[in-house]
């Protein structure tokens, strides 16, 4: 659980550093993901989901962004993103 929460925090900061507005709110059955609102990049996370599921949605969104490879990442975060890209 500690790894999940730590990775979630690191991933949230990475998303913000890349210019995403991260919105955490109840989304019902929707998992969330990356989108554009008013031409600005957003990542929506469903607060009704467990932390591990929110982390998975966030990592999938970040893995699709080529700018991530230019950012400093922990080994654990880099490994998770690399696994998603494969």
PDB file of N, CA and C in Angstrom:
ATOM      1  N   UNK A   1       0.822  -1.198   0.000  1.00  0.00           N
ATOM      2  CA  UNK A   1       0.000   0.000   0.000  1.00  0.00           C
ATOM      3  C   UNK A   1       0.861   1.254   0.000  1.00  0.00           C
ATOM      4  N   UNK A   2       1.969   1.226   0.753  1.00  0.00           N
ATOM      5  CA  UNK A   2       2.842   2.404   0.813  1.00  0.00           C
ATOM      6  C   UNK A   2       3.426   2.706  -0.563  1.00  0.00           C
ATOM      7  N   UNK A   3       3.821   1.646  -1.302  1.00  0.00           N
ATOM      8  CA  UNK A   3       4.332   1.858  -2.656  1.00  0.00           C
ATOM      9  C   UNK A   3       3.272   2.502  -3.538  1.00  0.00           C
ATOM     10  N   UNK A   4       2.038   2.040  -3.417  1.00  0.00           N
ATOM     11  CA  UNK A   4       0.948   2.584  -4.228  1.00  0.00           C
ATOM     12  C   UNK A   4       0.741   4.064  -3.938  1.00  0.00           C
ATOM     13  N   UNK A   5       0.662   4.416  -2.672  1.00  0.00           N
ATOM     14  CA  UNK A   5       0.430   5.815  -2.317  1.00  0.00           C
ATOM     15  C   UNK A   5       1.607   6.699  -2.698  1.00  0.00           C
ATOM     16  N   UNK A   6       2.819   6.193  -2.520  1.00  0.00           N
ATOM     17  CA  UNK A   6       4.002   6.951  -2.913  1.00  0.00           C
ATOM     18  C   UNK A   6       4.059   7.161  -4.418  1.00  0.00           C
ATOM     19  N   UNK A   7       3.775   6.100  -5.175  1.00  0.00           N
ATOM     20  CA  UNK A   7       3.758   6.207  -6.635  1.00  0.00           C
ATOM     21  C   UNK A   7       2.632   7.123  -7.105  1.00  0.00           C
ATOM     22  N   UNK A   8       1.498   7.070  -6.430  1.00  0.00           N
ATOM     23  CA  UNK A   8       0.386   7.950  -6.788  1.00  0.00           C
ATOM     24  C   UNK A   8       0.793   9.407  -6.611  1.00  0.00           C
ATOM     25  N   UNK A   9       1.416   9.723  -5.500  1.00  0.00           N
ATOM     26  CA  UNK A   9       1.863  11.103  -5.260  1.00  0.00           C
ATOM     27  C   UNK A   9       2.919  11.539  -6.272  1.00  0.00           C
ATOM     28  N   UNK A  10       3.892  10.676  -6.540  1.00  0.00           N
ATOM     29  CA  UNK A  10       4.930  11.001  -7.514  1.00  0.00           C
ATOM     30  C   UNK A  10       4.326  11.189  -8.911  1.00  0.00           C
ATOM     31  N   UNK A  11       3.386  10.335  -9.261  1.00  0.00           N
ATOM     32  CA  UNK A  11       2.746  10.421 -10.573  1.00  0.00           C
ATOM     33  C   UNK A  11       1.884  11.675 -10.695  1.00  0.00           C
ATOM     34  N   UNK A  12       1.194  12.030  -9.630  1.00  0.00           N
ATOM     35  CA  UNK A  12       0.401  13.268  -9.636  1.00  0.00           C
ATOM     36  C   UNK A  12       1.299  14.474  -9.855  1.00  0.00           C
ATOM     37  N   UNK A  13       2.448  14.500  -9.174  1.00  0.00           N
ATOM     38  CA  UNK A  13       3.371  15.623  -9.344  1.00  0.00           C
ATOM     39  C   UNK A  13       3.937  15.651 -10.757  1.00  0.00           C
ATOM     40  N   UNK A  14       4.267  14.493 -11.299  1.00  0.00           N
ATOM     41  CA  UNK A  14       4.766  14.402 -12.668  1.00  0.00           C
ATOM     42  C   UNK A  14       3.729  14.945 -13.645  1.00  0.00           C
ATOM     43  N   UNK A  15       2.490  14.549 -13.474  1.00  0.00           N
ATOM     44  CA  UNK A  15       1.425  15.027 -14.360  1.00  0.00           C
ATOM     45  C   UNK A  15       1.320  16.550 -14.298  1.00  0.00           C
ATOM     46  N   UNK A  16       1.373  17.090 -13.106  1.00  0.00           N
ATOM     47  CA  UNK A  16       1.297  18.560 -12.957  1.00  0.00           C
ATOM     48  C   UNK A  16       2.519  19.227 -13.587  1.00  0.00           C
ATOM     49  N   UNK A  17       3.685  18.639 -13.405  1.00  0.00           N
ATOM     50  CA  UNK A  17       4.905  19.188 -13.999  1.00  0.00           C
ATOM     51  C   UNK A  17       4.817  19.214 -15.524  1.00  0.00           C
ATOM     52  N   UNK A  18       4.103  18.253 -16.101  1.00  0.00           N
ATOM     53  CA  UNK A  18       3.939  18.185 -17.549  1.00  0.00           C
ATOM     54  C   UNK A  18       2.811  19.086 -18.051  1.00  0.00           C
ATOM     55  N   UNK A  19       2.124  19.755 -17.136  1.00  0.00           N
ATOM     56  CA  UNK A  19       1.086  20.706 -17.530  1.00  0.00           C
ATOM     57  C   UNK A  19      -0.332  20.173 -17.513  1.00  0.00           C
ATOM     58  N   UNK A  20      -0.526  18.956 -16.991  1.00  0.00           N
ATOM     59  CA  UNK A  20      -1.879  18.426 -16.864  1.00  0.00           C
ATOM     60  C   UNK A  20      -2.564  19.042 -15.649  1.00  0.00           C
ATOM     61  N   UNK A  21      -3.833  19.281 -15.785  1.00  0.00           N
ATOM     62  CA  UNK A  21      -4.643  19.612 -14.616  1.00  0.00           C
ATOM     63  C   UNK A  21      -5.274  18.297 -14.180  1.00  0.00           C
ATOM     64  N   UNK A  22      -4.953  17.865 -12.996  1.00  0.00           N
ATOM     65  CA  UNK A  22      -5.463  16.592 -12.489  1.00  0.00           C
ATOM     66  C   UNK A  22      -6.687  16.876 -11.633  1.00  0.00           C
ATOM     67  N   UNK A  23      -7.779  16.231 -11.996  1.00  0.00           N
ATOM     68  CA  UNK A  23      -9.037  16.412 -11.264  1.00  0.00           C
ATOM     69  C   UNK A  23      -9.437  15.073 -10.669  1.00  0.00           C
ATOM     70  N   UNK A  24      -9.580  15.068  -9.357  1.00  0.00           N
ATOM     71  CA  UNK A  24     -10.015  13.880  -8.654  1.00  0.00           C
ATOM     72  C   UNK A  24     -11.428  14.142  -8.150  1.00  0.00           C
ATOM     73  N   UNK A  25     -12.380  13.401  -8.701  1.00  0.00           N
ATOM     74  CA  UNK A  25     -13.781  13.610  -8.338  1.00  0.00           C
ATOM     75  C   UNK A  25     -14.559  12.323  -8.572  1.00  0.00           C
ATOM     76  N   UNK A  26     -15.736  12.210  -7.967  1.00  0.00           N
ATOM     77  CA  UNK A  26     -16.565  11.024  -8.201  1.00  0.00           C
ATOM     78  C   UNK A  26     -17.024  10.983  -9.661  1.00  0.00           C
ATOM     79  N   UNK A  27     -16.799   9.849 -10.318  1.00  0.00           N
ATOM     80  CA  UNK A  27     -17.171   9.706 -11.725  1.00  0.00           C
ATOM     81  C   UNK A  27     -18.118   8.528 -11.958  1.00  0.00           C
ATOM     82  N   UNK A  28     -18.727   8.028 -10.901  1.00  0.00           N
ATOM     83  CA  UNK A  28     -19.632   6.886 -11.061  1.00  0.00           C
ATOM     84  C   UNK A  28     -18.876   5.656 -11.517  1.00  0.00           C
ATOM     85  N   UNK A  29     -19.330   5.056 -12.590  1.00  0.00           N
ATOM     86  CA  UNK A  29     -18.715   3.838 -13.120  1.00  0.00           C
ATOM     87  C   UNK A  29     -17.529   4.123 -14.037  1.00  0.00           C
ATOM     88  N   UNK A  30     -17.299   5.387 -14.388  1.00  0.00           N
ATOM     89  CA  UNK A  30     -16.220   5.740 -15.308  1.00  0.00           C
ATOM     90  C   UNK A  30     -14.868   5.684 -14.610  1.00  0.00           C
ATOM     91  N   UNK A  31     -13.850   5.103 -15.250  1.00  0.00           N
ATOM     92  CA  UNK A  31     -12.541   5.015 -14.620  1.00  0.00           C
ATOM     93  C   UNK A  31     -11.756   6.320 -14.657  1.00  0.00           C
ATOM     94  N   UNK A  32     -12.062   7.190 -15.624  1.00  0.00           N
ATOM     95  CA  UNK A  32     -11.289   8.419 -15.792  1.00  0.00           C
ATOM     96  C   UNK A  32     -10.253   8.244 -16.881  1.00  0.00           C
ATOM     97  N   UNK A  33      -9.321   9.185 -16.974  1.00  0.00           N
ATOM     98  CA  UNK A  33      -8.270   9.128 -17.977  1.00  0.00           C
ATOM     99  C   UNK A  33      -7.941  10.516 -18.492  1.00  0.00           C
ATOM    100  N   UNK A  34      -7.104  10.553 -19.505  1.00  0.00           N
ATOM    101  CA  UNK A  34      -6.664  11.826 -20.085  1.00  0.00           C
ATOM    102  C   UNK A  34      -7.732  12.364 -21.028  1.00  0.00           C
ATOM    103  N   UNK A  35      -7.870  13.687 -21.039  1.00  0.00           N
ATOM    104  CA  UNK A  35      -8.783  14.347 -21.954  1.00  0.00           C
ATOM    105  C   UNK A  35      -8.324  15.797 -22.105  1.00  0.00           C
ATOM    106  N   UNK A  36      -9.014  16.505 -22.954  1.00  0.00           N
ATOM    107  CA  UNK A  36      -8.724  17.910 -23.164  1.00  0.00           C
ATOM    108  C   UNK A  36      -9.987  18.705 -22.860  1.00  0.00           C
ATOM    109  N   UNK A  37      -9.856  19.731 -22.044  1.00  0.00           N
ATOM    110  CA  UNK A  37     -10.988  20.592 -21.703  1.00  0.00           C
ATOM    111  C   UNK A  37     -10.585  22.014 -22.049  1.00  0.00           C
ATOM    112  N   UNK A  38     -11.281  22.588 -23.006  1.00  0.00           N
ATOM    113  CA  UNK A  38     -10.940  23.944 -23.428  1.00  0.00           C
ATOM    114  C   UNK A  38      -9.543  24.029 -24.017  1.00  0.00           C
ATOM    115  N   UNK A  39      -9.093  22.947 -24.638  1.00  0.00           N
ATOM    116  CA  UNK A  39      -7.772  22.924 -25.242  1.00  0.00           C
ATOM    117  C   UNK A  39      -6.635  22.692 -24.257  1.00  0.00           C
ATOM    118  N   UNK A  40      -6.958  22.470 -22.991  1.00  0.00           N
ATOM    119  CA  UNK A  40      -5.930  22.226 -21.975  1.00  0.00           C
ATOM    120  C   UNK A  40      -5.988  20.765 -21.542  1.00  0.00           C
ATOM    121  N   UNK A  41      -4.808  20.148 -21.341  1.00  0.00           N
ATOM    122  CA  UNK A  41      -4.786  18.728 -20.973  1.00  0.00           C
ATOM    123  C   UNK A  41      -5.222  18.497 -19.524  1.00  0.00           C
ATOM    124  N   UNK A  42      -6.091  17.536 -19.349  1.00  0.00           N
ATOM    125  CA  UNK A  42      -6.590  17.146 -18.033  1.00  0.00           C
ATOM    126  C   UNK A  42      -6.427  15.635 -17.876  1.00  0.00           C
ATOM    127  N   UNK A  43      -6.330  15.205 -16.640  1.00  0.00           N
ATOM    128  CA  UNK A  43      -6.445  13.792 -16.304  1.00  0.00           C
ATOM    129  C   UNK A  43      -7.494  13.711 -15.209  1.00  0.00           C
ATOM    130  N   UNK A  44      -8.548  12.946 -15.487  1.00  0.00           N
ATOM    131  CA  UNK A  44      -9.621  12.757 -14.520  1.00  0.00           C
ATOM    132  C   UNK A  44      -9.408  11.442 -13.790  1.00  0.00           C
ATOM    133  N   UNK A  45      -9.509  11.489 -12.465  1.00  0.00           N
ATOM    134  CA  UNK A  45      -9.374  10.290 -11.632  1.00  0.00           C
ATOM    135  C   UNK A  45     -10.644  10.132 -10.811  1.00  0.00           C
ATOM    136  N   UNK A  46     -11.163   8.922 -10.760  1.00  0.00           N
ATOM    137  CA  UNK A  46     -12.395   8.643 -10.046  1.00  0.00           C
ATOM    138  C   UNK A  46     -12.106   8.411  -8.565  1.00  0.00           C
ATOM    139  N   UNK A  47     -12.550   9.329  -7.721  1.00  0.00           N
ATOM    140  CA  UNK A  47     -12.322   9.218  -6.280  1.00  0.00           C
ATOM    141  C   UNK A  47     -13.022   8.011  -5.654  1.00  0.00           C
ATOM    142  N   UNK A  48     -13.989   7.460  -6.366  1.00  0.00           N
ATOM    143  CA  UNK A  48     -14.709   6.308  -5.835  1.00  0.00           C
ATOM    144  C   UNK A  48     -13.933   5.004  -6.031  1.00  0.00           C
ATOM    145  N   UNK A  49     -12.832   5.058  -6.768  1.00  0.00           N
ATOM    146  CA  UNK A  49     -12.014   3.871  -7.001  1.00  0.00           C
ATOM    147  C   UNK A  49     -10.895   3.795  -5.967  1.00  0.00           C
ATOM    148  N   UNK A  50     -10.401   2.594  -5.705  1.00  0.00           N
ATOM    149  CA  UNK A  50      -9.257   2.448  -4.789  1.00  0.00           C
ATOM    150  C   UNK A  50      -8.010   3.149  -5.353  1.00  0.00           C
ATOM    151  N   UNK A  51      -7.090   3.470  -4.486  1.00  0.00           N
ATOM    152  CA  UNK A  51      -5.854   4.160  -4.880  1.00  0.00           C
ATOM    153  C   UNK A  51      -5.115   3.421  -5.982  1.00  0.00           C
ATOM    154  N   UNK A  52      -5.067   2.095  -5.904  1.00  0.00           N
ATOM    155  CA  UNK A  52      -4.345   1.311  -6.918  1.00  0.00           C
ATOM    156  C   UNK A  52      -4.977   1.482  -8.292  1.00  0.00           C
ATOM    157  N   UNK A  53      -6.300   1.542  -8.357  1.00  0.00           N
ATOM    158  CA  UNK A  53      -6.978   1.733  -9.639  1.00  0.00           C
ATOM    159  C   UNK A  53      -6.757   3.143 -10.180  1.00  0.00           C
ATOM    160  N   UNK A  54      -6.790   4.129  -9.297  1.00  0.00           N
ATOM    161  CA  UNK A  54      -6.511   5.514  -9.729  1.00  0.00           C
ATOM    162  C   UNK A  54      -5.086   5.624 -10.237  1.00  0.00           C
ATOM    163  N   UNK A  55      -4.154   4.932  -9.569  1.00  0.00           N
ATOM    164  CA  UNK A  55      -2.763   4.938 -10.013  1.00  0.00           C
ATOM    165  C   UNK A  55      -2.649   4.319 -11.404  1.00  0.00           C
ATOM    166  N   UNK A  56      -3.328   3.223 -11.651  1.00  0.00           N
ATOM    167  CA  UNK A  56      -3.282   2.583 -12.969  1.00  0.00           C
ATOM    168  C   UNK A  56      -3.779   3.519 -14.064  1.00  0.00           C
ATOM    169  N   UNK A  57      -4.870   4.227 -13.819  1.00  0.00           N
ATOM    170  CA  UNK A  57      -5.411   5.176 -14.800  1.00  0.00           C
ATOM    171  C   UNK A  57      -4.405   6.299 -15.050  1.00  0.00           C
ATOM    172  N   UNK A  58      -3.825   6.797 -13.988  1.00  0.00           N
ATOM    173  CA  UNK A  58      -2.852   7.886 -14.108  1.00  0.00           C
ATOM    174  C   UNK A  58      -1.609   7.426 -14.869  1.00  0.00           C
ATOM    175  N   UNK A  59      -1.106   6.240 -14.554  1.00  0.00           N
ATOM    176  CA  UNK A  59       0.079   5.722 -15.236  1.00  0.00           C
ATOM    177  C   UNK A  59      -0.176   5.481 -16.715  1.00  0.00           C
ATOM    178  N   UNK A  60      -1.347   4.975 -17.068  1.00  0.00           N
ATOM    179  CA  UNK A  60      -1.680   4.770 -18.481  1.00  0.00           C
ATOM    180  C   UNK A  60      -1.701   6.095 -19.228  1.00  0.00           C
ATOM    181  N   UNK A  61      -2.233   7.114 -18.604  1.00  0.00           N
ATOM    182  CA  UNK A  61      -2.273   8.438 -19.228  1.00  0.00           C
ATOM    183  C   UNK A  61      -0.865   8.992 -19.408  1.00  0.00           C
ATOM    184  N   UNK A  62      -0.031   8.853 -18.390  1.00  0.00           N
ATOM    185  CA  UNK A  62       1.334   9.374 -18.466  1.00  0.00           C
ATOM    186  C   UNK A  62       2.193   8.571 -19.428  1.00  0.00           C
ATOM    187  N   UNK A  63       1.997   7.260 -19.488  1.00  0.00           N
ATOM    188  CA  UNK A  63       2.797   6.418 -20.381  1.00  0.00           C
ATOM    189  C   UNK A  63       2.586   6.795 -21.839  1.00  0.00           C
ATOM    190  N   UNK A  64       1.439   7.347 -22.161  1.00  0.00           N
ATOM    191  CA  UNK A  64       1.140   7.740 -23.540  1.00  0.00           C
ATOM    192  C   UNK A  64       1.773   9.083 -23.918  1.00  0.00           C
ATOM    193  N   UNK A  65       2.323   9.792 -22.944  1.00  0.00           N
ATOM    194  CA  UNK A  65       2.912  11.111 -23.196  1.00  0.00           C
ATOM    195  C   UNK A  65       4.417  10.965 -23.419  1.00  0.00           C
ATOM    196  N   UNK A  66       4.909  11.285 -24.625  1.00  0.00           N
ATOM    197  CA  UNK A  66       6.346  11.102 -24.904  1.00  0.00           C
ATOM    198  C   UNK A  66       7.251  12.013 -24.074  1.00  0.00           C
ATOM    199  N   UNK A  67       6.726  13.072 -23.505  1.00  0.00           N
ATOM    200  CA  UNK A  67       7.547  13.992 -22.700  1.00  0.00           C
ATOM    201  C   UNK A  67       7.999  13.381 -21.386  1.00  0.00           C
ATOM    202  N   UNK A  68       7.351  12.304 -20.978  1.00  0.00           N
ATOM    203  CA  UNK A  68       7.688  11.664 -19.706  1.00  0.00           C
ATOM    204  C   UNK A  68       9.140  11.200 -19.689  1.00  0.00           C
ATOM    205  N   UNK A  69       9.640  10.752 -20.840  1.00  0.00           N
ATOM    206  CA  UNK A  69      11.004  10.224 -20.887  1.00  0.00           C
ATOM    207  C   UNK A  69      12.060  11.289 -20.605  1.00  0.00           C
ATOM    208  N   UNK A  70      11.700  12.559 -20.683  1.00  0.00           N
ATOM    209  CA  UNK A  70      12.634  13.648 -20.400  1.00  0.00           C
ATOM    210  C   UNK A  70      12.603  14.083 -18.934  1.00  0.00           C
ATOM    211  N   UNK A  71      11.770  13.448 -18.131  1.00  0.00           N
ATOM    212  CA  UNK A  71      11.580  13.849 -16.738  1.00  0.00           C
ATOM    213  C   UNK A  71      12.349  12.934 -15.785  1.00  0.00           C
ATOM    214  N   UNK A  72      12.800  13.478 -14.654  1.00  0.00           N
ATOM    215  CA  UNK A  72      13.428  12.609 -13.647  1.00  0.00           C
ATOM    216  C   UNK A  72      12.364  11.745 -12.974  1.00  0.00           C
ATOM    217  N   UNK A  73      12.625  10.450 -12.895  1.00  0.00           N
ATOM    218  CA  UNK A  73      11.666   9.504 -12.327  1.00  0.00           C
ATOM    219  C   UNK A  73      12.367   8.571 -11.352  1.00  0.00           C
ATOM    220  N   UNK A  74      11.642   8.137 -10.351  1.00  0.00           N
ATOM    221  CA  UNK A  74      12.187   7.095  -9.481  1.00  0.00           C
ATOM    222  C   UNK A  74      12.281   5.800 -10.290  1.00  0.00           C
ATOM    223  N   UNK A  75      13.120   4.883  -9.836  1.00  0.00           N
ATOM    224  CA  UNK A  75      13.256   3.604 -10.547  1.00  0.00           C
ATOM    225  C   UNK A  75      11.936   2.850 -10.593  1.00  0.00           C
ATOM    226  N   UNK A  76      11.194   2.912  -9.491  1.00  0.00           N
ATOM    227  CA  UNK A  76       9.920   2.200  -9.421  1.00  0.00           C
ATOM    228  C   UNK A  76       8.908   2.775 -10.416  1.00  0.00           C
ATOM    229  N   UNK A  77       8.814   4.093 -10.481  1.00  0.00           N
ATOM    230  CA  UNK A  77       7.888   4.722 -11.423  1.00  0.00           C
ATOM    231  C   UNK A  77       8.313   4.441 -12.857  1.00  0.00           C
ATOM    232  N   UNK A  78       9.600   4.541 -13.132  1.00  0.00           N
ATOM    233  CA  UNK A  78      10.093   4.258 -14.488  1.00  0.00           C
ATOM    234  C   UNK A  78       9.757   2.824 -14.890  1.00  0.00           C
ATOM    235  N   UNK A  79       9.951   1.876 -13.979  1.00  0.00           N
ATOM    236  CA  UNK A  79       9.659   0.473 -14.273  1.00  0.00           C
ATOM    237  C   UNK A  79       8.171   0.267 -14.557  1.00  0.00           C
ATOM    238  N   UNK A  80       7.311   0.907 -13.786  1.00  0.00           N
ATOM    239  CA  UNK A  80       5.859   0.762 -14.006  1.00  0.00           C
ATOM    240  C   UNK A  80       5.452   1.356 -15.348  1.00  0.00           C
ATOM    241  N   UNK A  81       5.996   2.528 -15.687  1.00  0.00           N
ATOM    242  CA  UNK A  81       5.668   3.159 -16.973  1.00  0.00           C
ATOM    243  C   UNK A  81       6.190   2.329 -18.137  1.00  0.00           C
ATOM    244  N   UNK A  82       7.403   1.805 -18.002  1.00  0.00           N
ATOM    245  CA  UNK A  82       7.973   0.950 -19.058  1.00  0.00           C
ATOM    246  C   UNK A  82       7.121  -0.288 -19.271  1.00  0.00           C
ATOM    247  N   UNK A  83       6.613  -0.883 -18.195  1.00  0.00           N
ATOM    248  CA  UNK A  83       5.791  -2.081 -18.305  1.00  0.00           C
ATOM    249  C   UNK A  83       4.483  -1.774 -19.044  1.00  0.00           C
ATOM    250  N   UNK A  84       3.921  -0.614 -18.834  1.00  0.00           N
ATOM    251  CA  UNK A  84       2.686  -0.227 -19.524  1.00  0.00           C
ATOM    252  C   UNK A  84       2.946  -0.004 -20.999  1.00  0.00           C
ATOM    253  N   UNK A  85       4.079   0.570 -21.331  1.00  0.00           N
ATOM    254  CA  UNK A  85       4.406   0.861 -22.728  1.00  0.00           C
ATOM    255  C   UNK A  85       4.634  -0.408 -23.559  1.00  0.00           C
ATOM    256  N   UNK A  86       4.982  -1.504 -22.915  1.00  0.00           N
ATOM    257  CA  UNK A  86       5.272  -2.752 -23.646  1.00  0.00           C
ATOM    258  C   UNK A  86       4.036  -3.409 -24.140  1.00  0.00           C
TER     259      UNK A  86
END
